[in-house]
mmCIF file of C-alpha atoms in Angstrom:
data_model
loop_
_atom_site.group_PDB
_atom_site.id
_atom_site.type_symbol
_atom_site.label_atom_id
_atom_site.label_comp_id
_atom_site.label_asym_id
_atom_site.label_seq_id
_atom_site.Cartn_x
_atom_site.Cartn_y
_atom_site.Cartn_z
ATOM 1 C CA LEU Z 501 -132.505 77.819 91.580
ATOM 2 C CA ASP Z 502 -136.253 78.391 91.840
ATOM 3 C CA ASN Z 503 -136.260 79.986 88.376
ATOM 4 C CA LEU Z 504 -134.335 77.122 86.782
ATOM 5 C CA ALA Z 505 -136.574 74.544 88.457
ATOM 6 C CA PHE Z 506 -139.729 76.381 87.348
ATOM 7 C CA PHE Z 507 -138.442 76.703 83.773
ATOM 8 C CA CYS Z 508 -137.509 73.017 83.516
ATOM 9 C CA ASP Z 509 -140.748 71.850 85.118
ATOM 10 C CA VAL Z 510 -143.098 74.018 83.077
ATOM 11 C CA PHE Z 511 -141.575 72.820 79.801
ATOM 12 C CA PHE Z 512 -141.712 69.215 81.028
ATOM 13 C CA GLN Z 513 -145.377 69.676 81.890
ATOM 14 C CA ASP Z 514 -146.642 71.707 78.911
ATOM 15 C CA TYR Z 515 -144.279 71.528 75.905
ATOM 16 C CA ALA Z 516 -145.824 69.184 73.334
ATOM 17 C CA PHE Z 517 -143.061 68.309 70.896
ATOM 18 C CA PHE Z 518 -139.965 66.911 72.630
ATOM 19 C CA LYS Z 519 -140.176 63.653 70.678
ATOM 20 C CA LEU Z 520 -140.813 65.408 67.376
ATOM 21 C CA ARG Z 521 -137.891 67.777 67.997
ATOM 22 C CA GLY Z 522 -135.609 64.941 69.139
ATOM 23 C CA VAL Z 523 -134.883 66.399 72.591
ATOM 24 C CA ASP Z 524 -134.522 64.452 75.854
ATOM 25 C CA TRP Z 525 -135.714 67.218 78.159
ATOM 26 C CA PHE Z 526 -135.175 65.244 81.353
ATOM 27 C CA ALA Z 527 -131.513 64.664 80.494
ATOM 28 C CA ALA Z 528 -130.990 68.244 79.290
ATOM 29 C CA SER Z 529 -132.584 69.829 82.344
ATOM 30 C CA SER Z 530 -130.715 67.504 84.709
ATOM 31 C CA LYS Z 531 -127.451 68.633 83.139
ATOM 32 C CA ALA Z 532 -128.492 72.291 83.391
ATOM 33 C CA ARG Z 533 -129.155 71.926 87.123
ATOM 34 C CA LEU Z 534 -125.491 70.976 87.580
ATOM 35 C CA ASN Z 535 -124.385 74.272 85.981
ATOM 36 C CA ILE Z 536 -126.471 76.655 88.114
ATOM 37 C CA ASP Z 537 -126.362 77.151 91.871
ATOM 38 C CA LYS Z 538 -127.586 79.775 94.351
ATOM 39 C CA ASP Z 539 -124.556 81.981 93.609
ATOM 40 C CA SER Z 540 -125.016 82.001 89.806
ATOM 41 C CA SER Z 541 -125.566 85.433 88.261
ATOM 42 C CA PRO Z 542 -128.722 86.371 86.337
ATOM 43 C CA GLU Z 543 -126.551 86.503 83.197
ATOM 44 C CA ALA Z 544 -125.386 82.927 83.768
ATOM 45 C CA LEU Z 545 -128.959 81.757 84.347
ATOM 46 C CA PHE Z 546 -130.229 83.463 81.198
ATOM 47 C CA LYS Z 547 -127.444 81.894 79.151
ATOM 48 C CA GLN Z 548 -128.183 78.456 80.602
ATOM 49 C CA LEU Z 549 -131.904 78.710 79.870
ATOM 50 C CA HIS Z 550 -131.119 79.773 76.316
ATOM 51 C CA GLU Z 551 -128.823 76.768 75.930
ATOM 52 C CA LEU Z 552 -131.668 74.549 77.124
ATOM 53 C CA ILE Z 553 -134.134 75.700 74.445
ATOM 54 C CA LYS Z 554 -131.694 75.944 71.510
ATOM 55 C CA PRO Z 555 -131.918 72.239 70.536
ATOM 56 C CA LEU Z 556 -135.700 72.448 70.173
ATOM 57 C CA LYS Z 557 -135.259 74.546 66.996
ATOM 58 C CA ASP Z 558 -138.792 75.838 67.525
ATOM 59 C CA ASN Z 559 -139.191 79.519 66.662
ATOM 60 C CA HIS Z 560 -142.257 79.813 68.891
ATOM 61 C CA VAL Z 561 -140.101 79.062 71.941
ATOM 62 C CA VAL Z 562 -138.849 82.408 73.230
ATOM 63 C CA LEU Z 563 -137.116 83.614 76.408
ATOM 64 C CA SER Z 564 -137.059 87.248 77.559
ATOM 65 C CA ASN Z 565 -135.592 88.993 80.585
ATOM 66 C CA GLY Z 566 -137.197 92.308 79.678
ATOM 67 C CA GLU Z 567 -134.059 93.679 78.050
ATOM 68 C CA GLN Z 568 -132.997 90.787 75.847
ATOM 69 C CA THR Z 569 -135.102 88.289 73.918
ATOM 70 C CA VAL Z 570 -133.768 85.045 72.455
ATOM 71 C CA SER Z 571 -135.463 82.161 70.687
ATOM 72 C CA SER Z 572 -134.941 78.532 69.816
ATOM 73 C CA GLU Z 573 -133.771 79.604 66.359
ATOM 74 C CA ARG Z 574 -133.979 77.288 63.319
ATOM 75 C CA LEU Z 575 -133.957 79.762 60.455
ATOM 76 C CA ALA Z 576 -130.901 81.970 61.019
ATOM 77 C CA GLY Z 577 -129.447 81.284 57.573
ATOM 78 C CA ILE Z 578 -132.690 81.903 55.690
ATOM 79 C CA LYS Z 579 -133.435 85.000 57.742
ATOM 80 C CA ALA Z 580 -130.010 86.405 56.832
ATOM 81 C CA ILE Z 581 -130.681 85.824 53.117
ATOM 82 C CA VAL Z 582 -133.996 87.696 53.351
ATOM 83 C CA ARG Z 583 -132.594 90.480 55.529
ATOM 84 C CA ASN Z 584 -129.610 91.087 53.277
ATOM 85 C CA GLY Z 585 -131.513 90.579 50.032
ATOM 86 C CA LEU Z 586 -134.149 93.161 50.898
ATOM 87 C CA GLY Z 587 -132.054 95.471 53.060
ATOM 88 C CA LEU Z 588 -134.228 94.972 56.122
ATOM 89 C CA ALA Z 589 -133.326 96.400 59.514
ATOM 90 C CA GLY Z 590 -134.416 93.223 61.338
ATOM 91 C CA ASP Z 591 -135.751 89.731 60.760
ATOM 92 C CA TYR Z 592 -139.419 90.006 61.695
ATOM 93 C CA ILE Z 593 -141.541 90.280 58.563
ATOM 94 C CA GLY Z 594 -144.483 91.782 60.482
ATOM 95 C CA ASP Z 595 -142.553 94.884 61.566
ATOM 96 C CA PRO Z 596 -144.158 97.922 59.823
ATOM 97 C CA ALA Z 597 -140.680 99.173 58.874
ATOM 98 C CA ASN Z 598 -140.007 95.909 57.036
ATOM 99 C CA ILE Z 599 -143.459 95.929 55.421
ATOM 100 C CA ALA Z 600 -142.583 99.385 54.052
ATOM 101 C CA LYS Z 601 -139.481 97.938 52.350
ATOM 102 C CA ILE Z 602 -140.893 94.622 51.149
ATOM 103 C CA GLY Z 603 -144.047 96.126 49.618
ATOM 104 C CA PRO Z 604 -142.289 98.251 46.969
ATOM 105 C CA PHE Z 605 -140.037 95.293 46.059
ATOM 106 C CA ILE Z 606 -143.095 93.075 45.481
ATOM 107 C CA ARG Z 607 -144.932 95.724 43.487
ATOM 108 C CA ASN Z 608 -141.980 96.516 41.250
ATOM 109 C CA GLU Z 609 -140.832 92.929 40.694
ATOM 110 C CA PHE Z 610 -144.184 91.306 39.943
ATOM 111 C CA LEU Z 611 -146.734 94.000 39.130
ATOM 112 C CA GLY Z 612 -144.774 96.632 37.249
ATOM 113 C CA GLY Z 613 -145.282 99.119 40.066
ATOM 114 C CA LYS Z 614 -149.042 99.236 39.345
ATOM 115 C CA ALA Z 615 -150.367 97.292 42.304
ATOM 116 C CA LYS Z 616 -153.334 98.083 44.472
ATOM 117 C CA VAL Z 617 -152.280 98.386 48.134
ATOM 118 C CA ALA Z 618 -154.354 98.085 51.321
ATOM 119 C CA GLY Z 619 -154.173 97.068 54.969
ATOM 120 C CA ASN Z 620 -151.281 99.404 55.834
ATOM 121 C CA GLY Z 621 -149.166 98.011 53.003
ATOM 122 C CA VAL Z 622 -149.829 94.364 53.913
ATOM 123 C CA PHE Z 623 -151.967 93.512 50.865
ATOM 124 C CA ASN Z 624 -150.571 94.111 47.357
ATOM 125 C CA TRP Z 625 -152.403 92.879 44.278
ATOM 126 C CA GLY Z 626 -152.912 93.255 40.547
ATOM 127 C CA MET Z 627 -152.709 91.344 37.273
ATOM 128 C CA ILE Z 628 -149.325 89.667 36.858
ATOM 129 C CA ALA Z 629 -150.102 88.318 33.369
ATOM 130 C CA PRO Z 630 -153.113 88.256 31.039
ATOM 131 C CA ALA Z 631 -155.859 86.397 32.912
ATOM 132 C CA VAL Z 632 -153.603 85.721 35.934
ATOM 133 C CA GLY Z 633 -154.107 87.684 39.138
ATOM 134 C CA TYR Z 634 -151.511 88.093 41.889
ATOM 135 C CA LEU Z 635 -152.167 88.731 45.582
ATOM 136 C CA ASN Z 636 -149.360 89.132 48.128
ATOM 137 C CA ILE Z 637 -150.102 89.130 51.874
ATOM 138 C CA LEU Z 638 -147.252 89.993 54.275
ATOM 139 C CA LYS Z 639 -148.914 89.325 57.628
ATOM 140 C CA LEU Z 640 -152.281 88.511 59.173
ATOM 141 C CA PHE Z 641 -152.743 91.389 61.624
ATOM 142 C CA GLY Z 642 -152.427 95.178 61.747
ATOM 143 C CA LEU Z 643 -154.820 95.771 58.842
ATOM 144 C CA ALA Z 644 -157.266 98.347 60.225
ATOM 145 C CA ASP Z 645 -157.043 102.069 59.554
ATOM 146 C CA THR Z 646 -156.065 102.898 63.136
ATOM 147 C CA ALA Z 647 -152.885 104.147 64.767
ATOM 148 C CA GLU Z 648 -152.626 100.900 66.739
ATOM 149 C CA ALA Z 649 -152.799 98.741 63.602
ATOM 150 C CA ARG Z 650 -150.450 100.907 61.568
ATOM 151 C CA THR Z 651 -147.681 100.673 64.181
ATOM 152 C CA ALA Z 652 -148.290 97.117 65.442
ATOM 153 C CA ASN Z 653 -145.368 94.726 65.249
ATOM 154 C CA ASP Z 654 -147.065 92.011 67.298
ATOM 155 C CA LEU Z 655 -150.465 91.034 68.653
ATOM 156 C CA PRO Z 656 -151.673 92.967 71.723
ATOM 157 C CA PRO Z 657 -150.574 91.168 74.920
ATOM 158 C CA LYS Z 658 -153.706 91.943 76.982
ATOM 159 C CA ARG Z 659 -156.869 89.954 76.263
ATOM 160 C CA PRO Z 660 -159.336 92.934 76.182
ATOM 161 C CA ASP Z 661 -157.037 94.839 73.790
ATOM 162 C CA HIS Z 662 -156.521 91.653 71.765
ATOM 163 C CA ALA Z 663 -160.268 91.179 71.156
ATOM 164 C CA GLN Z 664 -160.861 94.788 70.098
ATOM 165 C CA PHE Z 665 -157.803 94.798 67.829
ATOM 166 C CA LEU Z 666 -158.971 91.561 66.152
ATOM 167 C CA ARG Z 667 -162.501 92.874 65.627
ATOM 168 C CA LYS Z 668 -161.190 95.925 63.754
ATOM 169 C CA ASP Z 669 -158.828 93.770 61.692
ATOM 170 C CA LEU Z 670 -161.653 91.388 60.761
ATOM 171 C CA ASP Z 671 -163.767 94.300 59.551
ATOM 172 C CA ALA Z 672 -160.792 95.609 57.583
ATOM 173 C CA VAL Z 673 -159.944 92.302 55.916
ATOM 174 C CA GLU Z 674 -163.529 91.829 54.729
ATOM 175 C CA GLU Z 675 -163.394 95.223 53.023
ATOM 176 C CA ILE Z 676 -159.971 94.491 51.541
ATOM 177 C CA MET Z 677 -161.030 91.110 50.173
ATOM 178 C CA ASP Z 678 -164.111 92.725 48.620
ATOM 179 C CA GLN Z 679 -161.722 95.006 46.713
ATOM 180 C CA VAL Z 680 -159.407 92.134 45.792
ATOM 181 C CA MET Z 681 -162.248 90.019 44.433
ATOM 182 C CA ALA Z 682 -163.687 92.964 42.507
ATOM 183 C CA ASP Z 683 -160.309 93.470 40.831
ATOM 184 C CA LEU Z 684 -159.161 89.857 40.360
ATOM 185 C CA GLY Z 685 -162.400 87.908 40.256
ATOM 186 C CA HIS Z 686 -162.424 87.889 36.428
ATOM 187 C CA ALA Z 687 -159.014 86.176 36.255
ATOM 188 C CA LYS Z 688 -158.649 82.593 35.069
ATOM 189 C CA SER Z 689 -156.282 81.881 37.970
ATOM 190 C CA ILE Z 690 -154.695 83.651 40.935
ATOM 191 C CA ILE Z 691 -151.225 83.426 42.442
ATOM 192 C CA LEU Z 692 -151.517 83.923 46.205
ATOM 193 C CA ASP Z 693 -148.046 84.721 47.567
ATOM 194 C CA VAL Z 694 -147.382 84.278 51.299
ATOM 195 C CA ARG Z 695 -143.698 83.317 51.104
ATOM 196 C CA LEU Z 696 -142.923 86.262 53.362
ATOM 197 C CA ASN Z 697 -145.678 86.253 55.952
ATOM 198 C CA GLY Z 698 -145.139 87.142 59.596
ATOM 199 C CA GLY Z 699 -148.282 85.435 60.903
ATOM 200 C CA GLY Z 700 -150.898 86.978 63.171
ATOM 201 C CA PHE Z 701 -154.498 85.914 63.738
ATOM 202 C CA ASP Z 702 -155.663 82.475 62.566
ATOM 203 C CA SER Z 703 -159.127 83.943 62.039
ATOM 204 C CA ILE Z 704 -157.808 86.555 59.598
ATOM 205 C CA GLY Z 705 -156.262 83.811 57.480
ATOM 206 C CA MET Z 706 -159.478 81.812 57.616
ATOM 207 C CA THR Z 707 -161.516 84.865 56.588
ATOM 208 C CA ILE Z 708 -159.298 85.240 53.510
ATOM 209 C CA ALA Z 709 -159.450 81.511 52.768
ATOM 210 C CA ASN Z 710 -163.263 81.678 52.901
ATOM 211 C CA ARG Z 711 -163.145 83.824 49.747
ATOM 212 C CA PHE Z 712 -161.630 80.827 47.897
ATOM 213 C CA THR Z 713 -163.937 78.199 49.395
ATOM 214 C CA ASP Z 714 -166.652 76.503 47.337
ATOM 215 C CA ARG Z 715 -168.504 74.920 50.281
ATOM 216 C CA THR Z 716 -168.188 74.288 53.998
ATOM 217 C CA ARG Z 717 -165.082 72.169 54.595
ATOM 218 C CA LEU Z 718 -163.158 71.044 57.659
ATOM 219 C CA ALA Z 719 -159.994 73.165 57.678
ATOM 220 C CA PHE Z 720 -158.154 71.728 60.681
ATOM 221 C CA THR Z 721 -158.502 70.439 64.200
ATOM 222 C CA LYS Z 722 -156.570 71.407 67.290
ATOM 223 C CA HIS Z 723 -156.072 70.254 70.843
ATOM 224 C CA ALA Z 724 -153.526 71.127 73.499
ATOM 225 C CA ARG Z 725 -151.309 69.193 75.842
ATOM 226 C CA MET Z 726 -152.428 69.572 79.444
ATOM 227 C CA GLY Z 727 -150.089 67.770 81.844
ATOM 228 C CA ASN Z 728 -150.320 64.061 81.071
ATOM 229 C CA GLY Z 729 -153.469 64.519 79.023
ATOM 230 C CA PHE Z 730 -155.025 66.717 76.372
ATOM 231 C CA THR Z 731 -157.813 69.233 76.011
ATOM 232 C CA PRO Z 732 -160.868 68.223 73.933
ATOM 233 C CA GLN Z 733 -160.327 68.421 70.178
ATOM 234 C CA GLN Z 734 -161.813 71.442 68.414
ATOM 235 C CA GLU Z 735 -162.839 71.526 64.742
ATOM 236 C CA PHE Z 736 -162.484 74.608 62.530
ATOM 237 C CA TYR Z 737 -164.314 74.983 59.235
ATOM 238 C CA LEU Z 738 -163.980 77.121 56.129
ATOM 239 C CA LYS Z 739 -167.256 78.529 54.816
ATOM 240 C CA PRO Z 740 -167.863 80.526 51.615
ATOM 241 C CA GLY Z 741 -167.424 84.201 52.437
ATOM 242 C CA GLY Z 742 -168.390 87.426 50.727
ATOM 243 C CA ASP Z 743 -170.599 87.863 47.664
ATOM 244 C CA PHE Z 744 -168.149 86.046 45.384
ATOM 245 C CA GLN Z 745 -165.817 83.087 45.905
ATOM 246 C CA PHE Z 746 -162.911 82.465 43.545
ATOM 247 C CA THR Z 747 -162.890 78.751 42.664
ATOM 248 C CA GLN Z 748 -160.694 78.812 39.570
ATOM 249 C CA PRO Z 749 -157.106 77.511 39.979
ATOM 250 C CA VAL Z 750 -155.182 79.155 42.814
ATOM 251 C CA TYR Z 751 -151.410 78.776 43.250
ATOM 252 C CA VAL Z 752 -150.355 79.410 46.839
ATOM 253 C CA LEU Z 753 -146.656 80.255 47.214
ATOM 254 C CA THR Z 754 -145.119 79.317 50.577
ATOM 255 C CA SER Z 755 -141.671 79.131 52.144
ATOM 256 C CA ALA Z 756 -139.827 78.675 55.414
ATOM 257 C CA ARG Z 757 -140.816 82.299 56.170
ATOM 258 C CA THR Z 758 -144.561 81.481 55.998
ATOM 259 C CA ALA Z 759 -144.904 81.383 59.757
ATOM 260 C CA SER Z 760 -147.381 80.693 62.566
ATOM 261 C CA ALA Z 761 -150.814 81.898 61.400
ATOM 262 C CA GLY Z 762 -149.218 81.827 57.936
ATOM 263 C CA ASP Z 763 -148.620 78.081 58.437
ATOM 264 C CA ILE Z 764 -152.278 77.686 59.364
ATOM 265 C CA PHE Z 765 -153.388 79.733 56.358
ATOM 266 C CA ALA Z 766 -151.503 77.274 54.134
ATOM 267 C CA LEU Z 767 -153.049 74.393 56.094
ATOM 268 C CA CYS Z 768 -156.527 75.766 55.376
ATOM 269 C CA LEU Z 769 -155.957 76.345 51.675
ATOM 270 C CA ARG Z 770 -154.376 72.950 50.940
ATOM 271 C CA ASN Z 771 -157.799 71.346 51.538
ATOM 272 C CA LEU Z 772 -159.348 73.113 48.553
ATOM 273 C CA PRO Z 773 -159.436 71.064 45.319
ATOM 274 C CA HIS Z 774 -158.512 73.994 43.073
ATOM 275 C CA VAL Z 775 -155.455 75.010 45.149
ATOM 276 C CA THR Z 776 -151.852 74.019 44.379
ATOM 277 C CA LEU Z 777 -149.070 74.835 46.845
ATOM 278 C CA VAL Z 778 -145.805 75.909 45.215
ATOM 279 C CA GLY Z 779 -142.367 76.716 46.640
ATOM 280 C CA GLN Z 780 -141.075 75.319 49.926
ATOM 281 C CA PRO Z 781 -142.847 73.957 53.028
ATOM 282 C CA SER Z 782 -144.008 76.545 55.544
ATOM 283 C CA THR Z 783 -142.118 77.294 58.768
ATOM 284 C CA GLY Z 784 -143.765 74.566 60.840
ATOM 285 C CA ILE Z 785 -144.684 76.529 63.970
ATOM 286 C CA LEU Z 786 -148.449 76.092 63.942
ATOM 287 C CA SER Z 787 -149.000 75.865 67.706
ATOM 288 C CA ASP Z 788 -149.961 79.030 69.530
ATOM 289 C CA ASN Z 789 -147.231 80.084 71.952
ATOM 290 C CA LEU Z 790 -148.309 79.641 75.569
ATOM 291 C CA LYS Z 791 -146.751 82.407 77.667
ATOM 292 C CA LYS Z 792 -145.336 81.639 81.103
ATOM 293 C CA HIS Z 793 -143.860 83.964 83.757
ATOM 294 C CA LEU Z 794 -140.838 82.838 85.765
ATOM 295 C CA PRO Z 795 -140.703 83.742 89.486
ATOM 296 C CA ASN Z 796 -138.131 86.485 88.726
ATOM 297 C CA GLY Z 797 -140.424 88.158 86.173
ATOM 298 C CA TRP Z 798 -138.785 86.788 83.047
ATOM 299 C CA THR Z 799 -141.089 85.305 80.412
ATOM 300 C CA THR Z 800 -140.958 82.315 78.136
ATOM 301 C CA SER Z 801 -143.334 80.863 75.535
ATOM 302 C CA ILE Z 802 -144.124 77.227 74.913
ATOM 303 C CA SER Z 803 -145.637 75.345 71.960
ATOM 304 C CA ASN Z 804 -148.376 73.202 73.471
ATOM 305 C CA GLU Z 805 -150.994 72.810 70.722
ATOM 306 C CA PHE Z 806 -151.475 70.182 68.017
ATOM 307 C CA TYR Z 807 -152.881 71.626 64.803
ATOM 308 C CA CYS Z 808 -153.833 68.774 62.451
ATOM 309 C CA SER Z 809 -155.077 68.765 58.893
ATOM 310 C CA ALA Z 810 -158.547 67.558 57.962
ATOM 311 C CA GLU Z 811 -156.914 64.178 57.286
ATOM 312 C CA GLY Z 812 -155.263 64.141 60.705
ATOM 313 C CA ASP Z 813 -151.719 65.007 59.587
ATOM 314 C CA LEU Z 814 -149.470 67.004 61.938
ATOM 315 C CA PHE Z 815 -147.131 69.490 60.235
ATOM 316 C CA GLU Z 816 -145.520 70.988 63.327
ATOM 317 C CA GLY Z 817 -141.772 70.974 62.638
ATOM 318 C CA PRO Z 818 -141.540 70.030 58.936
ATOM 319 C CA GLY Z 819 -144.144 72.605 57.894
ATOM 320 C CA VAL Z 820 -147.114 72.355 55.536
ATOM 321 C CA PRO Z 821 -145.823 70.558 52.417
ATOM 322 C CA VAL Z 822 -146.061 71.856 48.878
ATOM 323 C CA ASP Z 823 -147.344 70.136 45.742
ATOM 324 C CA VAL Z 824 -144.696 71.662 43.469
ATOM 325 C CA GLU Z 825 -141.295 72.283 45.054
ATOM 326 C CA THR Z 826 -139.087 75.122 43.812
ATOM 327 C CA PRO Z 827 -136.235 77.149 45.310
ATOM 328 C CA VAL Z 828 -137.323 80.325 47.093
ATOM 329 C CA PHE Z 829 -134.339 81.938 48.826
ATOM 330 C CA VAL Z 830 -131.079 81.888 46.864
ATOM 331 C CA LYS Z 831 -128.123 83.251 48.813
ATOM 332 C CA ASP Z 832 -126.114 84.622 45.899
ATOM 333 C CA ASP Z 833 -129.014 86.351 44.133
ATOM 334 C CA PHE Z 834 -132.136 86.963 46.195
ATOM 335 C CA ARG Z 835 -134.044 88.631 43.363
ATOM 336 C CA VAL Z 836 -133.498 85.839 40.846
ATOM 337 C CA GLY Z 837 -134.330 83.177 43.415
ATOM 338 C CA TYR Z 838 -137.492 84.962 44.452
ATOM 339 C CA HIS Z 839 -138.837 84.814 40.892
ATOM 340 C CA ILE Z 840 -138.566 81.030 40.523
ATOM 341 C CA ALA Z 841 -141.758 80.030 42.356
ATOM 342 C CA VAL Z 842 -143.712 82.812 40.630
ATOM 343 C CA ASP Z 843 -142.443 81.673 37.225
ATOM 344 C CA SER Z 844 -143.420 78.089 38.047
ATOM 345 C CA ALA Z 845 -146.898 79.193 39.072
ATOM 346 C CA LEU Z 846 -147.256 81.215 35.866
ATOM 347 C CA GLU Z 847 -146.265 78.151 33.855
ATOM 348 C CA LEU Z 848 -148.868 76.064 35.667
ATOM 349 C CA ALA Z 849 -151.470 78.791 35.143
ATOM 350 C CA SER Z 850 -150.634 78.879 31.456
ATOM 351 C CA GLY Z 851 -151.385 75.168 31.221
ATOM 352 C CA ASP Z 852 -154.715 75.671 32.990
ATOM 353 C CA LYS Z 853 -155.610 78.524 30.660
ATOM 354 C CA ALA Z 854 -154.812 76.384 27.632
ATOM 355 C CA ARG Z 855 -157.104 73.610 28.898
ATOM 356 C CA SER Z 856 -159.995 75.955 29.718
#
């Protein structure tokens, strides 16, 4: 009973999006308390807690008992299309085993197998058409040339390890983006594809976005729920990075699998006047996931942060919107569906080239 009470209370205190997600947590948790008593098994408790979070449909809300991990899943159908279409072993895009399968597909489908590759297979780029560059980024962590980065399928859980891991990734992404700009900087336009992006560090996404930034611009603000109040609002800015910034037209491809730090990457780029978002809205899980430990040692994560655009818009839930909507994941033919947004971007780029 202590574990159920703690779980219900900590969500009631810290979760930020009950209204947005259409969930009456007080009613749901009151009902759950009727189903669990002091004689309930751990299996029954775990099932009940999972039932409580399901209606949130928030993929940053996760419950783990150490042996089994479940989430408040919203994307099961889309994940199945991607998994089956690419022959992946699991759903998480950031898994190095999945990166190893997705990379060759991207290179063969869009770059004739002649792509440059860096960041442990995460970055793939080349010329997709005369005067049109193409850059695909599969996650925003695990980029350094270290054993830890090469095998990472999540961010380090301990703060000291987290800081060191990030520092090495930041150094790596600067070097990678130097290479990308050297190779694609002459293009008239670039297609930046993050339709399959497993997220990672916000700061990695911002470092990349800085290479497309013409001047200092407010990227987003964030604040967190704290009981009945909120933490002070923080402002985050893009600033021109590197020796060269690409300010010709950029077409950013997003989808429901552009997640977490990938959402925030899209949020940053949409502020730039030369950027057009194409495809489908991003996943809509911008908040960091606040980890909590239950008395029995189980863990859960809670979305408690409000990331807002420079204009003050909140895209938690619906995702960062696109300017040009196209299909992305087509159940009956993954390959054909996956070309549609790229073809649309190429058509837009062709129009830009004709006007230049």
